[in-house]
XYZ file of C-alpha atoms in Angstrom:
399
model
C -25.624 -85.920 -48.953
C -24.885 -87.778 -45.765
C -21.180 -87.730 -46.522
C -21.378 -83.940 -47.083
C -22.867 -83.237 -43.611
C -20.350 -85.541 -41.949
C -17.482 -83.745 -43.668
C -18.908 -80.310 -42.740
C -19.367 -81.334 -39.110
C -15.841 -82.735 -38.923
C -14.219 -79.587 -40.391
C -16.421 -76.912 -38.739
C -15.026 -75.076 -35.640
C -16.898 -72.255 -33.885
C -13.647 -70.506 -32.890
C -12.321 -70.894 -36.393
C -15.568 -69.471 -37.742
C -15.324 -66.282 -35.620
C -11.597 -65.758 -36.109
C -11.379 -66.448 -39.802
C -14.797 -65.695 -41.243
C -16.713 -63.322 -38.963
C -14.023 -61.235 -37.186
C -12.554 -59.665 -40.360
C -16.005 -58.391 -41.235
C -16.554 -56.787 -37.819
C -13.009 -55.436 -37.726
C -13.459 -53.840 -41.126
C -16.757 -52.372 -40.046
C -15.186 -51.015 -36.825
C -12.243 -49.415 -38.647
C -14.514 -47.896 -41.240
C -16.786 -46.520 -38.534
C -13.845 -45.118 -36.617
C -12.445 -43.449 -39.720
C -15.850 -42.059 -40.623
C -16.516 -40.786 -37.103
C -13.029 -39.277 -36.980
C -13.625 -37.451 -40.238
C -17.033 -36.182 -39.167
C -15.739 -35.480 -35.653
C -12.823 -33.518 -37.071
C -15.131 -31.560 -39.323
C -17.483 -30.859 -36.420
C -14.575 -29.869 -34.221
C -13.269 -27.569 -36.940
C -16.667 -25.930 -37.341
C -16.854 -25.549 -33.559
C -13.455 -23.871 -33.403
C -14.384 -21.550 -36.265
C -17.662 -20.694 -34.560
C -15.941 -19.928 -31.251
C -13.295 -17.809 -32.965
C -15.990 -15.931 -34.830
C -17.889 -15.263 -31.616
C -14.728 -14.085 -29.863
C -13.768 -11.921 -32.808
C -17.238 -10.412 -32.927
C -17.166 -9.663 -29.216
C -13.691 -8.174 -29.540
C -14.839 -5.949 -32.394
C -17.925 -4.908 -30.439
C -15.776 -4.119 -27.414
C -13.382 -2.110 -29.572
C -16.253 -0.189 -31.121
C -17.730 0.493 -27.680
C -14.368 1.824 -26.465
C -14.048 4.032 -29.534
C -17.593 5.346 -29.082
C -16.930 6.082 -25.417
C -13.735 7.935 -26.314
C -15.522 9.970 -29.002
C -18.184 10.938 -26.475
C -15.473 11.925 -24.024
C -13.659 14.060 -26.610
C -16.935 15.607 -27.780
C -17.884 16.499 -24.201
C -14.471 18.057 -23.518
C -14.714 20.124 -26.709
C -18.237 21.308 -25.870
C -17.119 22.237 -22.354
C -14.188 24.191 -23.780
C -16.576 26.310 -25.886
C -19.109 26.778 -23.085
C -21.731 24.389 -24.460
C -22.781 22.876 -21.160
C -26.584 23.201 -21.008
C -29.659 23.839 -23.150
C -29.098 27.596 -23.097
C -26.586 26.938 -25.883
C -29.534 26.522 -28.272
C -30.359 30.193 -27.747
C -27.004 31.269 -29.178
C -26.535 31.084 -32.982
C -22.782 30.978 -32.410
C -22.995 27.974 -30.097
C -25.534 26.254 -32.341
C -23.106 26.446 -35.254
C -20.212 25.389 -33.022
C -22.257 22.403 -31.828
C -22.845 21.281 -35.419
C -19.139 21.631 -36.258
C -18.134 19.578 -33.234
C -20.780 16.957 -34.007
C -19.368 16.614 -37.520
C -15.799 16.375 -36.224
C -16.598 13.571 -33.804
C -19.035 11.786 -36.178
C -22.249 12.619 -34.297
C -23.738 14.697 -37.118
C -26.567 12.172 -37.484
C -27.953 13.370 -34.129
C -30.199 16.380 -33.606
C -29.192 19.387 -31.509
C -31.426 18.188 -28.658
C -29.847 14.720 -28.765
C -26.352 16.220 -28.775
C -27.117 18.397 -25.767
C -28.695 15.428 -23.994
C -25.466 13.491 -24.530
C -23.490 16.417 -23.103
C -25.766 16.612 -20.046
C -25.546 12.846 -19.438
C -21.765 12.987 -19.659
C -21.665 15.961 -17.270
C -23.867 14.070 -14.810
C -21.628 11.022 -15.112
C -18.538 13.157 -14.462
C -20.150 14.836 -11.478
C -21.206 11.525 -9.957
C -17.723 10.088 -10.438
C -16.177 13.182 -8.862
C -18.514 12.864 -5.873
C -17.610 9.188 -5.474
C -13.900 9.991 -5.606
C -14.374 12.802 -3.099
C -16.251 10.461 -0.760
C -13.472 7.873 -1.001
C -10.897 10.569 -0.239
C -12.888 11.701 2.789
C -13.217 8.135 4.120
C -9.474 7.604 3.662
C -8.761 10.889 5.433
C -11.038 9.883 8.308
C -9.225 6.574 8.691
C -5.846 8.330 8.777
C -7.092 10.864 11.310
C -8.456 8.119 13.550
C -5.069 6.385 13.391
C -3.378 9.682 14.284
C -5.762 10.148 17.223
C -4.943 6.661 18.522
C -1.217 7.341 18.210
C -1.386 10.719 19.983
C -3.535 9.503 22.870
C -2.254 5.940 23.406
C -0.194 6.956 26.459
C -2.787 9.298 28.011
C -3.979 6.608 30.426
C -0.489 5.986 31.870
C 0.657 7.768 35.019
C 3.968 8.380 36.741
C 7.083 6.431 35.733
C 4.973 3.939 33.796
C 4.421 6.494 31.018
C 8.065 7.328 30.110
C 9.191 3.735 30.654
C 6.511 2.460 28.260
C 7.273 5.188 25.716
C 11.033 4.549 25.704
C 10.652 0.772 25.505
C 8.156 1.156 22.656
C 10.696 3.261 20.741
C 13.337 0.572 21.316
C 11.008 -2.212 20.208
C 9.986 -0.237 17.129
C 13.641 0.197 16.157
C 14.397 -3.503 16.558
C 11.262 -4.456 14.659
C 12.291 -2.229 11.740
C 15.288 -4.478 10.997
C 13.745 -7.848 11.777
C 13.010 -8.563 8.119
C 16.611 -8.009 6.984
C 18.066 -11.191 5.496
C 21.592 -12.216 4.506
C 22.079 -12.834 0.773
C 23.565 -16.293 0.219
C 26.763 -16.636 -1.806
C 27.179 -19.193 -4.586
C 29.896 -21.789 -5.159
C 31.964 -21.663 -8.339
C 32.231 -24.672 -10.678
C 35.546 -26.430 -11.509
C 36.155 -25.642 -15.180
C 38.778 -28.371 -15.624
C 36.435 -31.090 -14.370
C 33.571 -29.909 -16.547
C 35.881 -29.655 -19.582
C 37.196 -33.156 -18.918
C 33.664 -34.547 -18.795
C 32.785 -32.754 -22.040
C 35.978 -34.037 -23.669
C 35.168 -37.575 -22.700
C 31.711 -37.236 -24.192
C 32.276 -35.262 -27.367
C 35.919 -34.386 -27.933
C 38.159 -31.322 -27.826
C 35.751 -28.693 -29.224
C 32.937 -29.406 -26.753
C 35.548 -29.446 -23.973
C 36.786 -25.980 -24.916
C 33.214 -24.700 -25.169
C 32.395 -26.192 -21.776
C 35.461 -24.615 -20.214
C 34.596 -21.215 -21.692
C 30.953 -21.440 -20.551
C 31.989 -22.508 -17.038
C 34.398 -19.580 -16.809
C 31.630 -17.184 -17.866
C 29.242 -18.627 -15.257
C 31.968 -18.439 -12.600
C 32.575 -14.795 -13.466
C 28.883 -14.089 -12.923
C 29.028 -16.007 -9.632
C 32.028 -13.967 -8.498
C 30.211 -10.727 -9.312
C 27.147 -11.974 -7.410
C 29.256 -12.951 -4.393
C 31.055 -9.595 -4.329
C 27.737 -7.734 -4.426
C 26.261 -10.073 -1.801
C 29.209 -9.505 0.553
C 28.938 -5.724 0.170
C 25.176 -5.756 0.765
C 25.495 -8.156 3.706
C 28.166 -5.940 5.287
C 25.941 -2.886 4.871
C 22.937 -4.777 6.247
C 24.924 -5.970 9.258
C 26.068 -2.410 9.922
C 22.520 -1.040 9.727
C 21.163 -3.790 11.981
C 23.990 -3.260 14.486
C 23.492 0.508 14.609
C 19.712 0.148 14.963
C 20.103 -2.250 17.891
C 22.627 0.146 19.453
C 20.036 2.941 19.278
C 17.422 0.622 20.776
C 19.747 -0.209 23.683
C 20.134 3.500 24.489
C 16.366 3.907 24.805
C 16.122 0.755 26.919
C 18.918 2.056 29.134
C 17.064 5.348 29.572
C 13.899 3.436 30.507
C 15.837 1.567 33.210
C 17.176 4.841 34.600
C 13.680 6.363 34.744
C 12.488 3.512 36.950
C 14.662 4.910 39.772
C 13.486 8.529 39.469
C 11.522 10.270 42.225
C 7.937 11.356 41.556
C 5.967 14.128 43.297
C 2.170 14.116 43.093
C 1.421 17.843 43.106
C -1.898 19.540 42.226
C -2.268 19.613 38.427
C -3.439 23.254 38.520
C -0.253 24.283 40.325
C 1.929 22.458 37.782
C -0.083 23.882 34.885
C 0.672 27.441 35.997
C 4.383 26.690 35.487
C 3.839 25.912 31.780
C 4.206 28.396 28.922
C 2.501 27.792 25.566
C 3.724 29.375 22.326
C 3.496 29.025 18.540
C 0.044 27.465 18.714
C -1.587 26.540 15.400
C -5.129 25.361 14.641
C -6.004 23.661 11.370
C -9.291 22.145 10.233
C -9.255 19.208 7.798
C -11.852 18.583 5.097
C -13.507 16.046 7.413
C -13.986 18.699 10.108
C -11.278 17.335 12.411
C -9.392 20.049 14.278
C -5.641 19.562 14.656
C -3.819 21.574 17.325
C -0.074 22.004 17.624
C 1.807 23.984 20.270
C 5.212 24.313 21.938
C 5.599 24.141 25.718
C 8.331 25.191 28.139
C 8.458 25.007 31.935
C 10.335 26.751 34.721
C 13.926 25.533 34.435
C 14.489 25.976 38.180
C 11.532 23.846 39.219
C 12.331 21.417 42.051
C 10.564 18.779 44.133
C 11.208 17.823 47.765
C 12.702 21.314 48.161
C 15.982 20.624 46.328
C 15.598 17.907 43.632
C 15.576 19.340 40.035
C 12.469 18.123 38.262
C 10.332 18.394 35.155
C 6.592 18.285 34.544
C 5.064 15.308 32.764
C 1.637 13.953 31.823
C -0.908 15.645 29.584
C -2.903 18.848 29.119
C -6.330 19.505 27.651
C -6.916 21.661 24.582
C -10.436 23.076 24.693
C -11.783 24.210 21.298
C -14.175 27.165 21.031
C -16.353 28.550 18.270
C -16.697 32.059 19.575
C -17.842 31.627 23.166
C -19.160 28.104 22.661
C -16.981 25.103 23.450
C -17.378 22.530 20.689
C -14.833 19.922 21.763
C -11.528 19.132 23.397
C -8.528 16.893 22.919
C -5.777 15.436 25.086
C -2.186 16.444 24.345
C 0.383 14.045 25.806
C 3.932 15.118 26.663
C 6.912 13.212 25.202
C 8.830 10.635 27.262
C 10.656 13.247 29.382
C 7.750 15.661 29.727
C 8.763 19.294 29.452
C 12.431 18.403 28.795
C 13.400 18.212 25.138
C 15.511 15.107 24.451
C 17.307 13.534 21.510
C 19.679 10.673 20.751
C 23.138 12.144 20.285
C 25.071 10.361 17.559
C 27.878 11.199 15.140
C 29.123 9.426 12.023
C 32.818 9.759 11.238
C 34.514 9.837 7.841
C 35.379 6.136 8.050
C 31.698 5.285 8.454
C 31.957 4.543 12.181
C 28.901 5.664 14.173
C 29.335 6.904 17.702
C 26.229 6.974 19.915
C 26.744 8.861 23.141
C 23.323 8.349 24.672
C 20.136 10.350 25.125
C 20.782 14.042 25.681
C 18.367 16.495 27.322
C 17.852 20.219 26.806
C 15.532 21.944 29.252
C 15.877 25.270 27.403
C 14.313 24.028 24.195
C 10.497 23.763 24.006
C 8.772 20.438 23.426
C 6.075 20.067 20.793
C 2.590 18.839 21.693
C -0.026 17.725 19.192
C -3.685 16.811 19.507
C -6.659 16.147 17.266
C -10.389 16.472 17.903
C -12.134 14.153 15.459
C -14.911 15.564 13.246
C -15.904 18.312 15.689
C -15.766 21.341 13.374
C -16.328 22.576 9.853
C -13.715 22.908 7.149
C -12.820 26.540 6.470
C -14.183 27.773 9.808
C -12.043 29.646 12.374
C -11.721 28.360 15.946
C -9.817 29.280 19.100
C -8.218 27.084 21.738
C -7.674 27.323 25.484
C -5.341 25.019 27.378
C -6.309 23.455 30.699
C -4.616 21.071 33.143
C -4.940 17.375 32.441
C -3.227 14.536 34.288
C 0.011 16.198 35.465
C 2.775 15.183 37.876
C 6.417 16.070 38.578
C 9.422 13.769 38.133
C 13.088 13.973 39.087
C 15.217 15.260 36.221
C-alpha cells in the first residue's frame, strides 16, 4: 500500500490532471451547451421573425382594408350626392329610399339601416366641408402673404426723396440683374483615356482577347467623353453669353444712376406739381382677402421746366384715397418709376448672328407711366369702391 501511494504521488501532476483528464470534460460540456443554445436560439429567433412578419402582415392587411373601406365610403358618398341624397329628407321620398338601398348594395353597405347610411353620408359631407374650409383658409393666408410682399415691393422707395430715389432704384435693378446670374457655373470637361496604353496593360495581364475588349471599351468611353465635352462647351459658351449680356444690361442701369446724380432738382409745392398730372385707365380690384389693388396710368406736361428754362419731369409719389360711397376707408401710396413721369426702357437689339447690341436707356415723355398701389385688407370682396388721387411727396428733376 505504501508503494502504491509513493508511485501515485510521483506520477501525479496537477497541470496534467486538468489538461488531460478534466479539460476534455469541460470542453465537451461547453461545446454541447453552445450547440444546444445555438439550436434553441435559432429556433427562438425563427419564431421571433415569424411573429414579427405576422404582425407586419396583419397591420398591412388592416391598413389595406381601412383604405378600401375609406374608398368605398367616398364612392358611396359621391353616388348619393349625384342622386340628391344629401340629408334626411331623402327618407321621405320612396324613389330616394329605393335608390339608397341600391347604392348600399353596390358598395357593400347593405348590412346598414337607412338611418345609418344617411348618418354616414352626413358625416362624410361634414368632413368634406371642414376640409374645404381648411383649404380655403390656407389659400387666404397664402394670398395675404403674397399681398404683403407686394405692398412691401410697391412702397419700398416711398421714403426716399430727390436724387436718392432714382439712384437707389437704378442700382437695385443693376444688382438684381447681376445677382440673377451669380449661380451660373461652368461645366467641367473630361479627359479621354489612351486606348493603346489600356489595351497594352490588358494584353500583359490576360492576352489578346482582353486587350481587344479593353481597347473597344476605352473607345466607347472616350466617345461618351467627347459627346459630354462638346455639350459642355456649347452650354458654357451659352452661359458665358448670357452672363456677359446680363452684366452689360446692369452696367447701363449703373451708368444711368451715375448720370442722375448730376441732375438738378427743384423743390416745388406738391399741390402745384400734382395739378400737372393726368390720370387715366384707372382700375380697382378687390381680392378675396379684402385688399384693394389700384392701377393707373399717369402723364405730365411735356413742356414743364424748372429754373425757367431747364426741361424737367415730376417724380415722387401720389396718394390713392379709397372711398365706399362718401366714406373714406383707406389709402395707399403709389410710387413713380425711376424717372418719374418719363417712361423709360432699355433699348437693345439682337442680330441674326446672335450678337446683342445695347444702346442704353431710352426715354419717352409721350408715353404714360403705370402706377400701382395696394391697400391691405381694407375692403370686402365683391364690393364696389371709388378712388381719388391726391398729392404725396412730389418734386421736380432735370430731364
